[in-house]
């Protein structure tokens, strides 16, 4: 009880626990726990055989956090910056530290722009984006979408209906705006002719 | 080669990509035998992680066979069958030298706050991941290890992240004999954390989730007590009542950024991206642990701010411990536990999916359909 100093029930039946649970207590002694202590000096114990790694060639200027004093010797090279999203991301890296919300908000904006740019670009390829196959939504039928959700009580039902809106919403909206604009242009053209 | 590729939030497809090449003398190229989808991949899939670029291949849990090594690689050769920790790290910087592999300073230009992770956005270094037929493995002399002969392939796969992370999470709880431990989240990480809490001498282990099928696994796999938070009004009150009003000694957050249970928190983070992550489970952990207790955070959050109940943590004198798991540090001891039969990691695997069907795998795992707990991807089906 929290209101008295009576000992908290830490008197457990260790024999029973050992019987019931395979491995109970094997790491009771912190000395057996690999993550203890948090910092454990092990120079040379990691397999590295360098004081500082050789530098990977830098094919094109690699964006980096302004908190880094220099470009780290090894880095990923997938999806280099390009297009408008690339410009936004480059600015986020060049201008703001990781401590600034602007840094992350710009990067998230870059992500949204990247998705739009990439979808548009895909229409000029032999393999345009296919929302049906890429969202895997057909698994709703193969993987028991209905009974998985409605057989038991689940907390995520309160918001899962938002997903289709988030995924398809911007496209529907763009479609509506484009259609309305086209209608306006046509009407104006028609008006001018009469 | 065939590889999973991100196409924007909620969209992935399989594409033809060039087989990765050696870009640094200590690189290796690995032909992937098995990969997995992790709860962390969902943060990318939902578009929550800043600087996740269209065209990247995800996947930080994989095992495979070395096909090529760079000129300075000494410990691996083509043909070796390896398990690869999800951390990319140099082994020689200030942090690596102290065993903080997940915090390596030499592998991620894009951020200093995080190390590097395979296939995990540019914020984590901009590397491709293992949900593909081949993958570039930097620092081949440091990260990968030969899979022991006696070890099952799927067990080895679980060691590359989920199992090591759950085990690490239990350790950060600083459990002492007889402690009551509550684990939020009955995904692979939570299940392994619950199981590991017993190794450290817990007296009671309680797992909280809203998915009954996962709670069932928590009972059978991790011998834990379970609570479905969707069926009770207030989980914090429930846990307090269940611990004589004190609260639990230790609480582990194995949920992270998509946490459910509070509509506003979930929608502002997972849908609107106005927060780094939805801290519902973290806040529950802070509020249900006893004063002076320890909260271990394994759940991952984005780098932006989140609405965390910090005042309660301060007033209660809590110890908050957290990190990305330094995976390889956990291995020798974990291998002993597996060998002794204390747990069978592959028991949490529910689905085995060919790479070509990965889009449906993502949807199923994200929407938690078909009893899915851990989906494994087979990139090079025979
Ligand atoms: N620290 C690390 O090194 C590391 C490594 C791997 C994974 N992770 C993180 O661990 C978390 C779990 O990973 P996973 O693979 O088990 O994911 P998962 O998606 O399979 O599991 C998350 C579980 O949490 C449940 N949940 C949602 N809201 C909850 C709430 N409020 N209270 C309790 N449970 C709730 C979900 O129903 C689900 O079962 C993720 O955030 C992931 O990013 C961290
Ligand atoms: Zn992971
Ligand atoms: Zn390092």
XYZ file of C-alpha atoms and ligand atoms in Angstrom:
622
model
C 0.000 0.000 0.000
C 1.348 3.441 -0.840
C -0.078 4.963 2.340
C 2.002 2.926 4.787
C 5.564 1.695 4.774
C 4.448 -1.932 4.645
C 6.807 -3.798 2.313
C 5.653 -3.903 -1.257
C 4.934 -7.525 -2.257
C 8.354 -8.285 -3.662
C 8.425 -11.620 -1.894
C 7.944 -13.770 -4.955
C 7.994 -17.549 -5.073
C 11.163 -17.883 -7.122
C 10.976 -21.673 -7.195
C 7.521 -21.488 -8.756
C 8.658 -18.869 -11.275
C 11.673 -20.967 -12.227
C 9.431 -23.967 -12.779
C 6.857 -22.080 -14.815
C 9.072 -19.808 -16.893
C 12.006 -21.115 -18.903
C 15.084 -19.030 -18.159
C 13.573 -17.106 -15.244
C 16.294 -15.146 -13.445
C 19.237 -16.124 -15.666
C 20.085 -12.440 -16.043
C 19.193 -11.458 -12.496
C 22.787 -10.468 -11.885
C 23.409 -7.212 -13.792
C 26.879 -8.551 -14.613
C 25.157 -10.957 -17.008
C 23.331 -8.179 -18.833
C 25.133 -7.177 -22.021
C 23.732 -3.639 -21.973
C 25.080 -2.948 -18.468
C 26.851 -0.611 -17.916
C 25.617 1.631 -20.665
C 29.089 2.685 -21.741
C 31.627 -0.070 -21.918
C 35.045 0.736 -23.328
C 36.115 -1.841 -25.858
C 38.841 -0.372 -28.052
C 39.583 -2.828 -30.829
C 36.735 -5.085 -29.758
C 34.381 -4.133 -32.535
C 36.275 -5.615 -35.475
C 37.384 -2.236 -36.821
C 41.040 -2.064 -37.866
C 41.413 1.673 -38.386
C 41.632 4.730 -36.182
C 39.463 6.573 -38.666
C 37.672 4.864 -41.559
C 38.815 5.448 -45.111
C 36.670 8.012 -46.885
C 34.068 6.885 -49.361
C 34.240 8.983 -52.560
C 31.693 11.807 -52.656
C 30.115 11.602 -56.117
C 28.134 14.842 -55.916
C 28.001 17.349 -53.066
C 26.318 15.413 -50.273
C 23.857 17.389 -48.130
C 24.598 17.230 -44.438
C 23.412 18.472 -41.073
C 25.083 21.758 -40.161
C 25.781 20.190 -36.775
C 28.381 17.957 -38.441
C 31.856 19.495 -38.448
C 32.690 17.591 -41.635
C 31.174 15.040 -43.980
C 31.261 11.628 -42.249
C 33.479 9.128 -44.082
C 30.672 6.726 -44.994
C 27.148 7.540 -46.127
C 24.204 6.312 -48.137
C 23.991 7.235 -51.802
C 20.438 6.298 -52.754
C 17.984 8.836 -54.165
C 20.201 11.944 -54.420
C 18.444 15.308 -54.219
C 16.576 16.377 -57.329
C 13.746 18.624 -58.468
C 11.788 20.998 -56.266
C 11.793 18.564 -53.354
C 15.583 18.460 -53.650
C 15.784 22.247 -53.423
C 13.559 22.295 -50.335
C 15.561 19.572 -48.651
C 18.889 21.162 -49.531
C 17.720 24.430 -47.977
C 16.508 22.647 -44.826
C 19.950 21.081 -44.404
C 21.936 24.189 -45.280
C 19.983 26.620 -43.151
C 18.582 24.955 -40.029
C 20.101 22.713 -37.362
C 18.378 19.580 -36.088
C 17.296 21.636 -33.088
C 14.970 23.791 -35.169
C 11.408 22.764 -35.996
C 11.815 24.516 -39.356
C 14.429 21.922 -40.328
C 12.055 19.012 -39.850
C 8.937 20.739 -41.137
C 10.752 21.657 -44.354
C 11.968 18.070 -44.727
C 8.412 16.811 -44.296
C 7.247 19.347 -46.877
C 10.008 18.058 -49.152
C 8.654 14.530 -48.690
C 5.151 15.555 -49.752
C 6.492 17.430 -52.779
C 8.718 14.461 -53.654
C 5.700 12.146 -53.647
C 3.748 14.439 -56.001
C 6.745 14.976 -58.302
C 7.420 11.255 -58.438
C 3.812 10.379 -59.197
C 3.706 12.921 -62.021
C 7.044 11.702 -63.350
C 5.773 8.106 -63.295
C 3.089 8.989 -65.837
C 5.858 9.647 -68.342
C 7.239 6.121 -67.866
C 6.132 2.690 -68.986
C 5.152 1.970 -65.421
C 2.882 4.676 -64.003
C 2.002 4.517 -60.330
C -0.882 2.178 -59.618
C -2.665 3.110 -56.389
C -4.462 -0.225 -56.189
C -1.436 -2.492 -56.312
C 0.893 -0.105 -54.495
C -1.335 0.410 -51.469
C -1.831 -3.364 -51.201
C -5.472 -2.621 -50.540
C -6.572 -5.850 -52.226
C -5.233 -7.690 -49.179
C -8.383 -6.435 -47.460
C -10.127 -9.307 -49.252
C -7.402 -11.909 -49.051
C -6.462 -11.121 -45.442
C -9.880 -10.872 -43.827
C -10.064 -7.088 -43.570
C -13.585 -7.095 -42.203
C -13.415 -9.852 -39.628
C -9.938 -8.756 -38.476
C -11.386 -5.386 -37.588
C -14.850 -6.173 -36.345
C -14.567 -9.505 -34.553
C -13.022 -7.888 -31.497
C -12.874 -4.418 -30.053
C -9.954 -2.453 -31.506
C -8.855 1.105 -30.758
C -7.654 1.835 -34.285
C -11.144 1.632 -35.783
C -11.668 5.201 -34.600
C -9.266 6.567 -37.211
C -8.673 3.910 -39.880
C -11.464 5.428 -41.976
C -9.186 8.447 -42.408
C -6.579 6.454 -44.351
C -8.427 6.281 -47.705
C -9.143 9.997 -47.411
C -5.500 10.797 -46.731
C -4.330 8.602 -49.597
C -6.925 9.402 -52.253
C -8.099 12.800 -50.979
C -5.420 15.000 -52.583
C -5.939 13.286 -55.959
C -9.691 13.630 -55.828
C -9.298 17.253 -54.800
C -6.820 17.951 -57.609
C -9.202 16.260 -60.049
C -12.091 18.423 -58.892
C -10.039 21.615 -59.087
C -8.710 20.749 -62.556
C -12.209 19.846 -63.785
C -13.677 23.079 -62.388
C -10.906 25.162 -63.945
C -11.345 23.414 -67.289
C -15.074 24.007 -67.167
C -14.468 27.700 -66.441
C -12.042 28.055 -69.326
C -14.407 26.288 -71.718
C -17.339 28.392 -70.629
C -15.364 31.585 -71.023
C -14.203 30.475 -74.482
C -17.777 29.605 -75.402
C -18.989 32.988 -74.059
C -16.434 34.853 -76.174
C -17.552 33.032 -79.327
C -21.199 34.044 -79.007
C 17.654 -7.298 -59.169
C 14.187 -6.991 -57.666
C 13.737 -4.608 -54.751
C 10.951 -3.085 -52.724
C 10.738 0.645 -53.423
C 8.907 3.409 -51.551
C 6.551 5.437 -53.765
C 5.065 7.871 -51.202
C 2.949 7.447 -48.062
C 1.118 4.088 -47.960
C 2.549 3.099 -51.356
C 5.319 0.665 -52.190
C 6.107 -1.473 -55.198
C 8.711 -3.910 -56.439
C 11.081 -2.563 -59.078
C 14.078 -3.593 -61.078
C 17.164 -1.911 -59.549
C 20.896 -2.196 -60.174
C 22.670 -4.659 -57.927
C 24.485 -2.496 -55.352
C 28.232 -2.093 -55.797
C 31.112 -1.703 -53.410
C 31.301 2.002 -52.569
C 33.863 1.831 -49.776
C 36.785 -0.572 -49.212
C 35.088 -2.094 -46.152
C 31.753 -2.731 -47.879
C 30.300 -6.141 -48.626
C 27.423 -7.043 -50.914
C 24.978 -9.556 -49.472
C 22.446 -11.635 -51.353
C 19.396 -11.566 -49.083
C 17.994 -14.889 -47.926
C 15.299 -13.581 -45.573
C 14.162 -10.093 -44.619
C 11.406 -8.832 -42.344
C 9.082 -5.864 -41.999
C 9.480 -4.106 -38.644
C 7.072 -1.873 -36.733
C 9.647 0.853 -37.396
C 9.075 0.507 -41.143
C 5.507 1.621 -40.524
C 6.731 5.072 -39.464
C 8.318 5.371 -42.925
C 5.367 3.763 -44.692
C 2.981 6.248 -43.119
C 5.186 9.152 -44.187
C 6.043 10.203 -40.632
C 9.833 10.137 -40.820
C 11.286 13.348 -42.264
C 13.350 12.938 -45.453
C 12.005 9.586 -46.572
C 12.637 9.655 -50.318
C 10.706 8.040 -53.111
C 12.974 5.369 -54.579
C 14.485 4.099 -51.336
C 14.368 0.404 -50.502
C 13.379 -0.299 -46.888
C 14.358 -3.218 -44.681
C 16.744 -3.253 -41.722
C 16.211 -6.860 -40.654
C 17.853 -9.358 -42.973
C 20.205 -12.299 -43.275
C 21.962 -13.548 -46.378
C 25.079 -14.705 -48.158
C 28.090 -12.520 -48.948
C 28.663 -12.258 -52.708
C 31.408 -9.635 -52.860
C 33.742 -7.843 -50.454
C 35.731 -4.621 -50.639
C 39.535 -4.493 -50.622
C 39.947 -3.881 -46.868
C 37.527 -6.551 -45.647
C 39.343 -9.131 -43.508
C 36.691 -11.079 -41.634
C 34.213 -12.010 -44.379
C 34.521 -13.655 -47.763
C 32.113 -14.506 -50.555
C 29.952 -17.470 -49.610
C 29.766 -16.616 -45.899
C 26.253 -16.756 -44.473
C 25.714 -13.724 -42.282
C 23.234 -12.040 -39.997
C 23.397 -8.248 -40.126
C 22.435 -5.967 -37.213
C 20.107 -3.135 -38.186
C 22.701 -0.556 -37.112
C 25.321 0.617 -39.595
C 28.359 1.641 -37.527
C 32.087 2.210 -37.905
C 33.357 0.490 -34.763
C 35.954 3.183 -34.133
C 34.362 6.535 -33.281
C 33.911 7.988 -29.787
C 30.519 6.298 -29.464
C 31.288 2.923 -31.038
C 34.340 2.574 -28.836
C 32.031 2.827 -25.827
C 29.626 0.207 -27.113
C 27.024 2.724 -28.273
C 26.870 1.235 -31.777
C 23.474 2.698 -32.536
C 24.885 6.171 -31.945
C 27.816 5.983 -34.379
C 29.009 9.386 -35.588
C 30.716 8.313 -38.815
C 27.879 6.956 -40.920
C 25.115 9.527 -41.154
C 25.679 12.960 -42.734
C 22.008 13.897 -42.519
C 21.726 13.972 -38.751
C 23.943 13.918 -35.688
C 21.139 12.845 -33.351
C 20.774 9.393 -34.889
C 23.210 6.818 -36.165
C 22.550 4.980 -39.406
C 20.044 2.244 -40.164
C 19.609 0.195 -43.338
C 16.721 1.365 -45.486
C 15.475 3.868 -42.972
C 15.151 7.320 -44.611
C 17.876 9.879 -45.175
C 17.459 11.080 -41.624
C 19.086 7.734 -40.805
C 21.794 7.986 -43.467
C 20.173 7.349 -46.846
C 21.143 3.703 -47.285
C 19.110 1.081 -49.105
C 17.713 -1.794 -47.048
C 17.315 -5.525 -47.279
C 13.784 -5.965 -48.613
C 15.426 -6.764 -51.913
C 17.580 -9.401 -53.540
C 20.910 -7.724 -52.746
C 22.058 -5.085 -50.296
C 25.185 -3.034 -49.642
C 26.576 -3.724 -46.149
C 29.036 -1.024 -45.015
C 31.706 -1.865 -42.420
C 31.585 -5.558 -43.175
C 34.281 -6.226 -40.565
C 32.198 -4.598 -37.832
C 28.455 -5.270 -38.090
C 27.730 -8.659 -39.673
C 28.429 -11.973 -37.958
C 28.483 -15.521 -39.293
C 25.254 -17.341 -38.478
C 26.167 -20.114 -36.033
C 25.678 -23.605 -37.515
C 23.146 -24.594 -34.913
C 20.971 -21.531 -35.387
C 17.754 -21.581 -37.385
C 17.597 -19.013 -40.206
C 14.400 -17.417 -38.914
C 15.798 -17.239 -35.382
C 18.866 -15.467 -36.762
C 16.610 -13.048 -38.619
C 14.796 -12.160 -35.383
C 18.168 -11.437 -33.749
C 18.922 -8.658 -36.233
C 16.421 -6.325 -34.573
C 13.189 -7.295 -32.819
C 14.620 -9.823 -30.370
C 17.749 -7.816 -29.574
C 15.607 -4.711 -29.092
C 13.094 -6.377 -26.781
C 15.926 -7.841 -24.721
C 17.659 -4.458 -24.621
C 14.401 -2.787 -23.577
C 14.024 -5.102 -20.608
C 17.599 -4.371 -19.589
C 17.026 -0.615 -19.690
C 14.195 -1.196 -17.212
C 16.843 -2.042 -14.584
C 14.611 -4.839 -13.308
C 15.355 -6.246 -9.877
C 14.036 -9.480 -8.400
C 10.273 -9.530 -8.014
C 9.584 -6.302 -9.904
C 6.233 -5.789 -11.584
C 6.862 -4.875 -15.203
C 4.248 -3.507 -17.590
C 4.965 -3.688 -21.308
C 2.946 -1.468 -23.639
C 2.621 -3.038 -27.072
C 2.362 -6.721 -27.969
C 4.202 -6.477 -31.277
C 7.420 -8.433 -31.771
C 9.425 -5.934 -29.704
C 6.935 -5.959 -26.822
C 6.643 -9.747 -26.862
C 10.420 -10.143 -26.697
C 10.677 -7.477 -23.992
C 8.046 -9.269 -21.902
C 9.821 -12.586 -22.340
C 13.177 -11.003 -21.431
C 11.781 -9.313 -18.317
C 11.519 -12.775 -16.778
C 15.203 -13.442 -17.490
C 15.993 -10.431 -15.326
C 13.903 -11.742 -12.459
C 10.567 -9.957 -12.821
C 7.856 -11.118 -10.412
C 4.962 -10.107 -12.652
C 4.842 -9.178 -16.324
C 1.747 -7.428 -17.690
C 1.337 -6.744 -21.424
C -1.051 -4.045 -22.678
C -2.413 -3.800 -26.241
C -5.775 -3.496 -27.976
C -5.372 -6.426 -30.343
C -6.678 -9.606 -28.745
C -4.759 -11.911 -31.052
C -1.490 -10.321 -30.011
C -2.395 -10.446 -26.328
C -3.073 -14.128 -26.784
C 0.494 -14.463 -28.071
C 1.735 -12.512 -25.047
C 0.130 -15.133 -22.810
C 1.343 -18.167 -24.740
C 4.767 -16.960 -25.864
C 5.765 -14.692 -22.984
C 3.722 -16.221 -20.117
C 2.480 -12.710 -19.357
C -0.728 -11.356 -17.867
C -2.581 -9.203 -20.393
C -4.916 -6.218 -20.525
C -6.859 -5.009 -23.572
C -6.942 -1.250 -23.141
C -9.850 -0.894 -25.581
C -12.024 -2.786 -23.136
C -11.384 -0.647 -20.101
C -12.025 2.979 -19.439
C -8.680 4.122 -18.048
C -5.596 1.960 -18.317
C -3.618 4.025 -15.806
C -6.242 3.592 -13.106
C -6.506 -0.083 -13.988
C -2.779 -0.649 -13.539
C -2.673 1.344 -10.297
C -5.551 -0.667 -8.834
C -3.716 -3.800 -9.868
C -0.557 -2.773 -7.973
C -1.993 -1.723 -4.619
C -2.218 1.869 -5.762
C 1.558 2.172 -6.153
C 2.046 1.697 -9.869
C 4.380 -0.759 -11.546
C 8.105 -0.762 -10.805
C 9.054 -0.679 -14.453
C 7.197 0.317 -17.617
C 8.385 -0.428 -21.130
C 7.089 1.471 -24.181
C 7.190 -0.957 -27.110
C 4.696 1.009 -29.193
C 6.176 4.236 -30.499
C 4.980 6.855 -32.954
C 1.660 5.371 -34.147
C 0.286 4.730 -30.663
C -3.471 4.396 -30.442
C -5.800 5.052 -27.557
C -6.140 8.802 -27.924
C -7.714 10.077 -31.129
C -6.159 13.553 -31.024
C -2.651 12.314 -30.283
C -2.853 9.660 -32.981
C -4.325 11.877 -35.674
C -2.036 14.860 -35.037
C 1.007 12.586 -35.339
C 0.299 9.651 -37.615
C -2.096 11.402 -39.971
C -1.289 15.120 -39.849
C 2.433 14.833 -38.979
C 2.297 17.758 -36.564
C 4.145 15.816 -33.875
C 7.203 13.585 -33.977
C 5.010 10.742 -32.816
C 1.928 9.964 -30.781
C 3.165 9.550 -27.211
C 0.036 7.824 -25.884
C 1.823 4.693 -24.711
C 4.771 6.701 -23.422
C 2.432 8.899 -21.401
C 0.646 5.848 -20.067
C 4.033 4.426 -19.081
C 4.969 7.629 -17.270
C 1.643 7.738 -15.457
C 1.346 4.086 -14.507
C 4.870 3.442 -13.233
C 5.430 4.048 -9.532
C 7.239 7.115 -8.202
C 10.969 6.555 -8.484
C 10.351 3.867 -11.083
C 11.957 3.369 -14.470
C 10.483 3.870 -17.931
C 12.301 2.156 -20.776
C 11.436 3.505 -24.203
C 11.937 1.168 -27.155
C 9.128 2.700 -29.211
C 10.538 4.934 -31.919
C 9.534 8.576 -32.378
C 10.329 11.063 -35.111
C 12.895 13.800 -34.510
C 10.257 16.504 -34.017
C 8.652 17.357 -30.689
C 5.891 15.177 -29.187
C 3.361 16.067 -26.491
C 4.988 14.061 -23.704
C 3.823 14.432 -20.097
C 7.190 15.510 -18.903
C 5.934 17.196 -15.748
C 4.642 13.911 -14.373
C 7.947 12.244 -15.118
C 9.787 14.977 -13.254
C 7.445 15.140 -10.277
C 7.536 11.383 -9.877
C 11.319 11.258 -9.942
C 11.326 8.750 -12.764
C 14.328 7.388 -14.566
C 13.749 7.468 -18.325
C 16.021 5.219 -20.366
C 16.016 4.727 -24.094
C 18.034 4.242 -27.256
C 18.059 2.535 -30.568
C 19.320 -0.922 -29.705
C 23.045 -1.565 -30.133
C 22.189 -4.952 -31.582
C 25.464 -6.824 -31.781
C 26.245 -6.151 -28.138
C 23.233 -8.274 -27.185
C 24.141 -11.243 -29.356
C 26.550 -13.442 -27.384
C 24.273 -13.607 -24.352
C 21.095 -13.902 -26.449
C 22.619 -16.760 -28.425
C 23.141 -18.612 -25.122
C 19.505 -18.090 -24.181
C 18.312 -19.397 -27.546
C 20.682 -22.344 -27.379
C 19.494 -23.170 -23.861
C 15.944 -23.248 -25.179
C 14.701 -20.356 -23.054
C 12.936 -18.934 -26.081
C 12.289 -19.644 -29.752
C 12.423 -16.276 -31.512
C 10.727 -17.445 -34.699
C 7.558 -18.214 -32.722
C 6.416 -14.633 -33.328
C 6.564 -14.994 -37.129
C 3.085 -15.282 -38.609
C 3.527 -14.669 -42.350
C 6.091 -15.557 -45.002
C 5.598 -13.451 -48.129
C 7.376 -13.470 -51.509
C 9.011 -10.116 -52.281
C 6.687 -9.609 -55.253
C 3.701 -9.394 -52.858
C 5.310 -6.977 -50.431
C 2.757 -4.174 -50.998
C 0.041 -6.400 -49.604
C 2.385 -7.422 -46.793
C 2.806 -3.791 -45.788
C -0.903 -3.151 -45.828
C -1.673 -6.258 -43.810
C 0.989 -5.496 -41.189
C 0.066 -1.822 -41.000
C -3.679 -2.449 -40.671
C -3.034 -5.471 -38.419
C -5.082 -7.923 -40.506
C -5.141 -11.715 -40.546
C -3.554 -12.136 -37.119
C -0.301 -10.638 -38.388
C 2.482 -10.223 -35.841
C 5.718 -10.537 -37.797
C 5.833 -10.783 -41.603
C 8.955 -12.249 -43.189
C 9.906 -11.433 -46.791
C 11.473 -14.038 -49.058
C 13.305 -12.134 -51.833
C 14.943 -15.002 -53.685
C 12.223 -17.653 -53.731
C 13.644 -20.909 -55.024
N 14.678 1.114 -30.126
C 14.916 0.306 -31.151
O 16.052 -0.041 -31.423
C 13.792 -0.243 -31.930
C 13.986 -1.361 -32.738
C 12.875 -1.943 -33.353
C 11.642 -1.385 -33.198
N 11.490 -0.254 -32.452
C 10.181 0.346 -32.229
O 9.445 -0.453 -31.360
C 8.045 -0.251 -31.605
C 7.349 -1.582 -31.732
O 7.837 -2.314 -32.839
P 7.060 -3.615 -33.329
O 7.810 -4.176 -34.481
O 6.763 -4.481 -32.190
O 5.733 -2.892 -33.910
P 4.201 -3.344 -34.048
O 3.536 -2.304 -34.857
O 4.114 -4.756 -34.520
O 3.639 -3.312 -32.551
C 3.135 -2.167 -31.912
C 1.979 -2.634 -31.023
O 1.563 -1.582 -30.164
C 0.151 -1.661 -30.035
N -0.346 -0.394 -29.516
C -0.766 0.705 -30.193
N -1.098 1.683 -29.333
C -0.879 1.193 -28.088
C -1.026 1.743 -26.784
N -1.427 3.010 -26.591
N -0.723 0.947 -25.713
C -0.296 -0.322 -25.896
N -0.127 -0.895 -27.109
C -0.425 -0.127 -28.192
C -0.297 -2.036 -31.416
O -1.599 -2.570 -31.402
C 0.753 -3.070 -31.808
O 0.377 -4.366 -31.405
C 7.982 0.606 -32.863
O 7.787 1.948 -32.497
C 9.329 0.450 -33.462
O 9.714 1.564 -34.228
C 12.548 0.311 -31.821
Zn 13.219 -2.312 -36.564
Zn 31.134 4.719 -34.981
